[in-house]
CSV table of C-alpha atoms and ligand atoms in Angstrom, one decimal:
chain,number,residue,atom,x,y,z
W,18,MET,CA,0.0,0.0,-0.1
W,19,ILE,CA,1.5,3.3,-0.6
W,20,ILE,CA,0.5,6.7,1.1
W,21,GLN,CA,0.3,9.8,-0.8
W,22,LEU,CA,0.9,12.8,1.0
W,23,ALA,CA,-0.2,16.1,1.1
W,24,PRO,CA,1.9,19.2,-0.4
W,25,ASP,CA,1.7,21.2,3.4
W,26,ALA,CA,1.7,17.9,4.9
W,27,ASP,CA,3.2,17.7,9.0
W,28,THR,CA,5.7,14.6,7.8
W,29,ASP,CA,6.6,13.5,11.4
W,30,GLN,CA,3.0,14.2,12.6
W,31,VAL,CA,1.4,11.4,9.5
W,32,LYS,CA,4.3,9.2,10.4
W,33,ARG,CA,3.5,8.8,14.1
W,34,ALA,CA,-0.4,8.8,13.3
W,35,LEU,CA,0.8,5.5,10.7
W,36,VAL,CA,2.8,4.1,13.0
W,37,ALA,CA,0.1,4.7,16.0
W,38,ALA,CA,-2.6,2.3,13.3
W,39,GLY,CA,0.1,-0.2,13.3
W,40,LEU,CA,1.3,0.5,10.2
W,41,TRP,CA,5.4,-0.5,9.1
W,42,VAL,CA,5.9,2.5,7.2
W,43,THR,CA,9.2,3.8,4.9
W,44,ALA,CA,9.3,7.2,3.6
W,45,LEU,CA,9.4,7.9,-0.2
W,46,HIS,CA,11.0,11.0,-1.1
W,47,ASP,CA,10.5,13.3,-4.6
W,48,GLY,CA,12.9,14.9,-6.8
W,49,ASN,CA,13.1,17.8,-3.7
W,50,ARG,CA,14.3,15.5,-1.3
W,51,ARG,CA,10.8,15.8,0.3
W,52,VAL,CA,9.1,13.1,1.9
W,53,SER,CA,6.1,12.5,-0.4
W,54,HIS,CA,5.0,8.8,0.2
W,55,PHE,CA,5.2,6.4,2.8
W,56,SER,CA,4.9,2.9,1.5
W,57,VAL,CA,3.4,0.4,4.0
W,58,SER,CA,4.7,-3.1,4.6
W,59,SER,CA,2.4,-6.2,3.9
W,60,ALA,CA,2.9,-7.0,7.0
W,61,SER,CA,1.4,-4.1,9.0
W,62,ALA,CA,-1.9,-4.4,11.1
W,63,ALA,CA,-5.0,-4.3,8.2
W,64,VAL,CA,-6.0,-0.6,8.5
W,65,ALA,CA,-8.9,0.4,6.2
W,66,ALA,CA,-8.0,2.9,3.7
W,67,ALA,CA,-10.9,4.8,4.7
W,68,THR,CA,-9.7,5.1,8.0
W,69,LEU,CA,-6.2,6.6,6.8
W,70,MET,CA,-8.1,9.1,4.5
W,71,CYS,CA,-9.2,10.6,8.6
W,72,ILE,CA,-5.7,11.4,9.3
W,73,PRO,CA,-4.7,15.2,8.2
W,74,GLY,CA,-1.8,15.3,5.5
W,75,VAL,CA,-3.1,12.1,3.8
W,76,ALA,CA,-3.7,13.0,0.6
W,77,SER,CA,-4.5,9.3,-1.2
W,78,VAL,CA,-4.5,5.6,-0.2
W,79,VAL,CA,-3.6,3.8,-3.3
W,80,ALA,CA,-4.0,-0.1,-2.3
W,81,PRO,CA,-3.1,-3.2,-4.2
W,82,ALA,CA,-6.1,-4.8,-5.7
W,83,SER,CA,-7.0,-7.9,-3.2
W,84,VAL,CA,-7.0,-11.2,-4.8
W,85,HIS,CA,-9.5,-12.4,-2.3
W,86,PRO,CA,-12.0,-9.2,-1.9
W,87,ARG,CA,-14.7,-11.1,-0.3
W,88,VAL,CA,-12.8,-12.5,2.3
W,89,ASP,CA,-11.2,-9.3,3.2
W,90,ALA,CA,-14.9,-7.8,3.2
W,91,SER,CA,-16.4,-10.6,5.2
W,92,PRO,CA,-17.1,-9.9,8.3
W,93,ALA,CA,-15.6,-11.7,11.8
W,94,THR,CA,-18.2,-14.0,13.0
W,95,VAL,CA,-20.1,-16.4,11.4
W,96,ASN,CA,-23.5,-17.9,12.6
W,97,VAL,CA,-23.8,-21.3,13.0
W,98,ARG,CA,-27.8,-21.6,13.0
W,99,GLY,CA,-27.4,-19.7,16.2
W,100,VAL,CA,-24.2,-19.8,16.9
W,101,GLU,CA,-21.8,-17.4,17.0
W,102,VAL,CA,-18.1,-18.1,15.6
W,103,GLY,CA,-15.8,-15.6,16.1
W,104,GLY,CA,-17.7,-13.7,18.5
W,105,ARG,CA,-16.7,-13.1,22.5
W,106,ALA,CA,-17.6,-16.6,23.1
W,107,LYS,CA,-15.1,-19.4,22.3
W,108,VAL,CA,-16.9,-22.2,20.7
W,109,PHE,CA,-16.2,-25.8,20.9
W,110,MET,CA,-17.0,-28.8,18.6
W,111,ALA,CA,-16.0,-32.1,19.6
W,112,GLY,CA,-17.1,-35.7,18.8
W,113,PRO,CA,-15.8,-38.9,17.5
W,114,CYS,CA,-13.2,-39.0,14.4
W,115,ALA,CA,-16.2,-41.0,12.7
W,116,VAL,CA,-19.8,-41.7,13.4
W,117,GLU,CA,-19.6,-45.5,14.4
W,118,SER,CA,-22.5,-46.2,15.9
W,119,GLU,CA,-26.1,-45.0,17.0
W,120,ALA,CA,-25.3,-46.0,20.8
W,121,GLN,CA,-21.6,-44.6,20.5
W,122,ILE,CA,-22.8,-41.2,19.0
W,123,ASP,CA,-25.6,-40.7,21.3
W,124,ALA,CA,-23.2,-41.4,24.3
W,125,VAL,CA,-20.7,-38.8,22.8
W,126,ALA,CA,-23.0,-36.7,22.1
W,127,ALA,CA,-24.4,-36.5,25.9
W,128,ARG,CA,-21.3,-35.9,27.0
W,129,VAL,CA,-20.6,-33.2,24.3
W,130,ALA,CA,-22.9,-31.6,25.5
W,131,GLN,CA,-22.6,-31.8,29.3
W,132,CYS,CA,-19.7,-30.6,29.0
W,133,GLY,CA,-20.8,-27.3,27.1
W,134,ALA,CA,-19.6,-27.8,23.7
W,135,GLN,CA,-22.1,-26.5,20.9
W,136,LEU,CA,-21.5,-28.5,18.0
W,137,LEU,CA,-21.0,-32.4,17.5
W,138,ARG,CA,-18.5,-33.4,15.3
W,139,GLY,CA,-18.4,-36.8,13.5
W,140,GLY,CA,-17.5,-37.9,9.9
W,141,ALA,CA,-20.0,-40.0,7.7
W,142,PHE,CA,-18.0,-39.6,4.9
W,143,LYS,CA,-14.2,-40.5,6.1
W,144,PRO,CA,-10.7,-39.7,4.1
W,145,ARG,CA,-8.5,-42.2,4.7
W,146,SER,CA,-5.0,-42.7,3.5
W,147,SER,CA,-5.7,-46.7,2.8
W,148,PRO,CA,-8.4,-47.6,0.7
W,149,TYR,CA,-8.8,-50.7,3.0
W,150,ALA,CA,-9.0,-48.7,6.3
W,151,PHE,CA,-13.0,-47.5,7.7
W,152,GLN,CA,-14.3,-45.3,5.1
W,153,GLY,CA,-17.7,-44.0,7.1
W,154,HIS,CA,-21.1,-44.9,7.5
W,155,GLY,CA,-22.8,-42.6,5.2
W,156,GLU,CA,-26.2,-41.4,5.2
W,157,VAL,CA,-27.0,-43.3,8.0
W,158,ALA,CA,-24.6,-42.2,9.9
W,159,LEU,CA,-25.5,-38.6,9.4
W,160,ARG,CA,-29.2,-39.7,10.1
W,161,TRP,CA,-27.6,-40.9,13.6
W,162,MET,CA,-25.7,-37.9,14.3
W,163,ARG,CA,-28.5,-35.4,13.2
W,164,ARG,CA,-30.8,-37.5,15.6
W,165,ALA,CA,-28.4,-37.4,18.7
W,166,ALA,CA,-27.5,-33.6,18.5
W,167,GLU,CA,-31.1,-32.2,18.2
W,168,ALA,CA,-31.4,-34.7,21.5
W,169,ASN,CA,-28.8,-32.4,23.1
W,170,GLY,CA,-29.4,-28.9,21.5
W,171,LEU,CA,-26.9,-29.2,19.4
W,172,ARG,CA,-25.4,-28.1,16.0
W,173,VAL,CA,-23.9,-30.6,13.5
W,174,VAL,CA,-20.6,-30.4,12.0
W,175,THR,CA,-19.9,-33.1,9.4
W,176,GLU,CA,-17.7,-33.5,6.1
W,177,ALA,CA,-18.5,-33.2,2.3
W,178,LEU,CA,-16.0,-35.4,1.1
W,179,GLY,CA,-17.2,-35.6,-2.6
W,180,GLU,CA,-19.3,-33.4,-5.1
W,181,ALA,CA,-22.4,-36.3,-5.1
W,182,ASP,CA,-22.3,-36.4,-1.0
W,183,VAL,CA,-22.7,-32.1,-0.9
W,184,ALA,CA,-26.8,-32.5,-1.3
W,185,LEU,CA,-26.9,-35.2,1.5
W,186,VAL,CA,-24.5,-33.5,3.7
W,187,ALA,CA,-26.4,-30.2,3.5
W,188,GLU,CA,-30.0,-32.2,4.3
W,189,TYR,CA,-28.1,-32.8,8.2
W,190,ALA,CA,-25.4,-30.4,8.5
W,191,ASP,CA,-25.5,-27.2,10.1
W,192,LEU,CA,-22.0,-26.4,9.2
W,193,ILE,CA,-20.0,-28.0,6.0
W,194,GLN,CA,-16.7,-29.5,7.1
W,195,VAL,CA,-13.8,-29.3,3.9
W,196,GLY,CA,-11.2,-31.6,4.9
W,197,SER,CA,-7.5,-30.8,4.5
W,198,ARG,CA,-7.2,-33.2,1.9
W,199,ASN,CA,-9.9,-31.4,-0.6
W,200,MET,CA,-9.0,-27.7,0.5
W,201,GLN,CA,-8.1,-27.3,-3.1
W,202,ASN,CA,-10.8,-29.3,-4.8
W,203,PHE,CA,-11.8,-26.5,-6.7
W,204,SER,CA,-15.0,-28.7,-8.1
W,205,LEU,CA,-16.1,-29.2,-4.0
W,206,LEU,CA,-15.4,-26.2,-3.1
W,207,LYS,CA,-17.9,-24.4,-5.4
W,208,ALA,CA,-20.5,-27.0,-4.9
W,209,ILE,CA,-20.5,-26.5,-0.9
W,210,GLY,CA,-20.7,-22.8,-1.9
W,211,ARG,CA,-23.9,-23.4,-3.8
W,212,THR,CA,-25.3,-24.7,-0.9
W,213,GLY,CA,-25.6,-21.4,0.7
W,214,ARG,CA,-24.4,-22.6,4.3
W,215,PRO,CA,-21.5,-22.1,6.3
W,216,VAL,CA,-18.6,-23.9,6.0
W,217,MET,CA,-15.6,-24.9,8.1
W,218,LEU,CA,-12.4,-24.9,5.7
W,219,LYS,CA,-9.6,-26.7,7.5
W,220,ARG,CA,-5.9,-26.0,6.3
W,221,ALA,CA,-4.5,-28.5,3.4
W,222,MET,CA,-1.2,-30.0,4.8
W,223,SER,CA,1.0,-27.9,2.6
W,224,ALA,CA,-1.0,-25.1,2.1
W,225,THR,CA,0.2,-21.4,2.0
W,226,VAL,CA,-1.9,-18.7,4.1
W,227,GLU,CA,-2.6,-17.2,0.4
W,228,GLU,CA,-3.7,-20.7,-0.6
W,229,TRP,CA,-6.1,-21.0,2.3
W,230,LEU,CA,-8.2,-17.9,2.2
W,231,LEU,CA,-8.1,-18.1,-1.4
W,232,ALA,CA,-9.9,-21.5,-0.7
W,233,GLY,CA,-12.3,-19.5,1.2
W,234,GLU,CA,-12.9,-17.1,-1.6
W,235,TYR,CA,-14.2,-19.7,-3.5
W,236,LEU,CA,-16.6,-20.7,-1.2
W,237,LEU,CA,-18.3,-17.2,-0.8
W,238,GLU,CA,-18.0,-16.4,-4.3
W,239,HIS,CA,-19.8,-19.2,-4.8
W,240,GLY,CA,-22.7,-18.6,-2.2
W,241,ALA,CA,-21.5,-19.7,1.2
W,242,ALA,CA,-23.1,-18.0,4.2
W,243,GLY,CA,-19.7,-17.5,5.5
W,244,VAL,CA,-16.2,-19.6,6.3
W,245,ILE,CA,-14.6,-20.6,9.6
W,246,TYR,CA,-10.6,-21.4,8.7
W,247,CYS,CA,-9.5,-24.8,10.9
W,248,GLU,CA,-6.3,-24.7,11.7
W,249,ARG,CA,-5.7,-28.6,12.3
W,250,GLY,CA,-1.6,-28.9,11.7
W,251,ILE,CA,0.7,-28.8,8.4
W,252,ARG,CA,3.6,-31.1,8.0
W,253,GLY,CA,6.9,-30.4,9.2
W,254,PHE,CA,9.9,-32.5,9.1
W,255,ASP,CA,9.8,-33.7,12.3
W,256,ASN,CA,7.0,-36.8,12.9
W,257,ALA,CA,7.0,-36.5,16.9
W,258,THR,CA,3.6,-35.3,17.0
W,259,ARG,CA,1.2,-36.1,14.0
W,260,ASN,CA,1.3,-32.6,12.2
W,261,LEU,CA,2.8,-28.9,13.3
W,262,LEU,CA,0.2,-26.5,14.4
W,263,ASP,CA,0.5,-23.1,13.0
W,264,LEU,CA,0.1,-20.6,15.9
W,265,GLY,CA,1.2,-17.9,13.7
W,266,ALA,CA,-1.1,-18.4,11.3
W,267,VAL,CA,-3.8,-18.2,14.0
W,268,ALA,CA,-2.8,-15.2,15.1
W,269,LEU,CA,-2.4,-13.9,11.5
W,270,LEU,CA,-5.9,-14.9,10.5
W,271,ALA,CA,-7.7,-13.4,14.4
W,272,HIS,CA,-5.2,-10.2,14.3
W,273,VAL,CA,-4.4,-9.6,11.0
W,274,HIS,CA,-7.2,-10.5,8.9
W,275,HIS,CA,-10.0,-10.5,11.5
W,276,LEU,CA,-11.2,-13.7,10.3
W,277,PRO,CA,-13.2,-16.4,12.4
W,278,VAL,CA,-10.3,-19.0,12.9
W,279,VAL,CA,-10.3,-22.5,14.9
W,280,VAL,CA,-7.8,-24.6,16.2
W,281,ASP,CA,-8.0,-28.6,16.2
W,282,PRO,CA,-5.1,-30.2,18.6
W,283,SER,CA,-6.1,-33.3,18.3
W,284,HIS,CA,-5.3,-33.6,14.8
W,285,ALA,CA,-2.5,-31.7,14.9
W,286,THR,CA,-0.8,-33.7,17.9
W,287,GLY,CA,-2.7,-37.3,17.0
W,288,ARG,CA,-1.9,-37.6,20.9
W,289,ARG,CA,-5.0,-37.4,23.2
W,290,ASP,CA,-2.4,-36.4,26.1
W,291,LEU,CA,-1.1,-32.7,24.2
W,292,VAL,CA,-4.1,-31.9,23.0
W,293,LEU,CA,-5.2,-29.8,25.9
W,294,PRO,CA,-1.8,-27.3,25.8
W,295,LEU,CA,-2.2,-26.9,22.1
W,296,ALA,CA,-6.0,-25.6,22.9
W,297,ARG,CA,-4.9,-23.5,25.1
W,298,ALA,CA,-1.9,-22.2,22.9
W,299,GLY,CA,-4.8,-21.7,19.8
W,300,LEU,CA,-6.9,-19.3,22.1
W,301,ALA,CA,-4.3,-17.6,23.1
W,302,ALA,CA,-3.3,-17.1,19.9
W,303,GLY,CA,-6.8,-16.0,18.5
W,304,ALA,CA,-9.0,-19.1,17.6
W,305,ALA,CA,-12.6,-18.3,18.3
W,306,GLY,CA,-12.7,-21.8,19.1
W,307,VAL,CA,-12.0,-25.3,19.2
W,308,MET,CA,-12.7,-28.8,17.9
W,309,LEU,CA,-11.6,-31.3,19.6
W,310,GLU,CA,-11.8,-35.3,19.2
W,311,THR,CA,-13.6,-37.4,21.9
W,312,HIS,CA,-14.8,-41.4,22.2
W,313,ASP,CA,-16.8,-43.4,24.6
W,314,ASP,CA,-14.0,-45.9,24.1
W,315,PRO,CA,-11.0,-44.6,22.0
W,316,GLY,CA,-9.6,-48.5,22.7
W,317,ARG,CA,-12.2,-49.7,20.1
W,318,ALA,CA,-12.1,-46.7,17.8
W,319,LEU,CA,-12.1,-47.5,14.0
W,320,SER,CA,-10.1,-44.0,13.4
W,321,ASP,CA,-7.8,-42.0,15.5
W,322,GLY,CA,-8.2,-44.0,18.7
W,323,PRO,CA,-4.9,-42.1,20.1
W,324,GLN,CA,-5.8,-38.7,19.9
W,325,ALA,CA,-9.3,-39.1,21.2
W,326,LEU,CA,-10.4,-38.0,24.5
W,327,LEU,CA,-11.7,-40.2,27.0
W,328,PRO,CA,-15.4,-39.4,28.5
W,329,ALA,CA,-13.9,-38.6,31.7
W,330,GLU,CA,-10.6,-36.9,29.9
W,331,PHE,CA,-12.5,-34.4,28.1
W,332,GLY,CA,-14.6,-33.3,30.8
W,333,THR,CA,-11.3,-32.1,32.4
W,334,VAL,CA,-10.0,-30.6,29.0
W,335,MET,CA,-13.0,-28.7,28.6
W,336,THR,CA,-13.5,-27.3,32.6
W,337,ALA,CA,-10.3,-26.2,32.1
W,338,LEU,CA,-10.8,-24.6,28.4
W,339,HIS,CA,-14.0,-22.8,29.6
W,340,ALA,CA,-12.0,-21.9,32.7
W,341,GLY,CA,-9.0,-20.1,30.2
W,342,ALA,CA,-11.7,-18.6,28.3
W,343,ALA,CA,-13.8,-17.0,31.2
W,344,GLU,CA,-10.4,-15.5,32.2
W,345,ALA,CA,-9.2,-14.3,28.7
Z,420,PEP,C1,-11.7,-35.0,10.3
Z,420,PEP,O1,-11.8,-33.5,11.0
Z,420,PEP,O2,-12.4,-35.5,10.8
Z,420,PEP,C2,-10.4,-34.8,9.2
Z,420,PEP,C3,-10.4,-36.1,8.8
Z,420,PEP,O3,-9.4,-34.2,9.5
Z,420,PEP,P1,-8.7,-33.7,8.6
Z,420,PEP,O4,-9.0,-33.5,7.4
Z,420,PEP,O5,-7.9,-32.5,8.9
Z,420,PEP,O6,-7.5,-34.7,8.4
Z,421,MN,MN1,-10.1,-37.9,12.6
């Protein structure tokens, strides 16, 4: 961004006002060695051109056209059937990796609601690295999950794995999840956008923040009611934890782009004992909420058992996170 100064501007005063607004600026000089413009670093805080125009001495503001204008203009909150994500209150989404049976989802939903989460998560269509691994129960799982959520006053978030599932998932879900492996499946993004539902967009394992935001732009351009970004860990060089939770990206989305972003410490770490510290870290970095995997019997889980919180442990984690959120 370039800021042009009026001929009679008090350069020092303008600079002080720009710095106070959170901008990193470099002075540019004209042929008479006078400061005529300030160039603004892209690492600066996001401040609207209209706000900068109010500073005495600023003549014009030239901002390069954004590649994701709808994302830039989107509000900091997304409404998921009455639950506001990105507002003052932190939002918790929890449930099993996969919906495995009616009894399982009933038991988990009751616990999730009892511990104060607002959304029930669970996969009916599962993206699995191996074609021989459990793929999800499909439509019947959606039906079980919807019923369990209704019975416990919860909203439903679940993944649409392919274009063929979108209409069906939209019938049952309040929030449609795009999985990390699908973040750049552009035909899927368009189809999900066209449902007009809010979407939770998981970051792909090797996506840059810009690519993540552009995927959000696809959803908004095609009609999504809002996009919640989910940081679930990216691929690092070290497999000591399943993934690497990118807290810098969380802070960037929350504090610079003013977008609703949630963290998923379950997929980020792959181990239940690390879920609480990373959930806390995510909230401290500016996350609007947390997605957690929990299971009534993780030892028998058909997917992601090692990262699923045990029912009692889930209660402890939720109590700790609620206490932290209240203090913040
Ligand atoms: C999930 O949340 O169920 C899931 C498969 O996560 P991810 O797409 O982040 O791997
Ligand atoms: Mn999982």
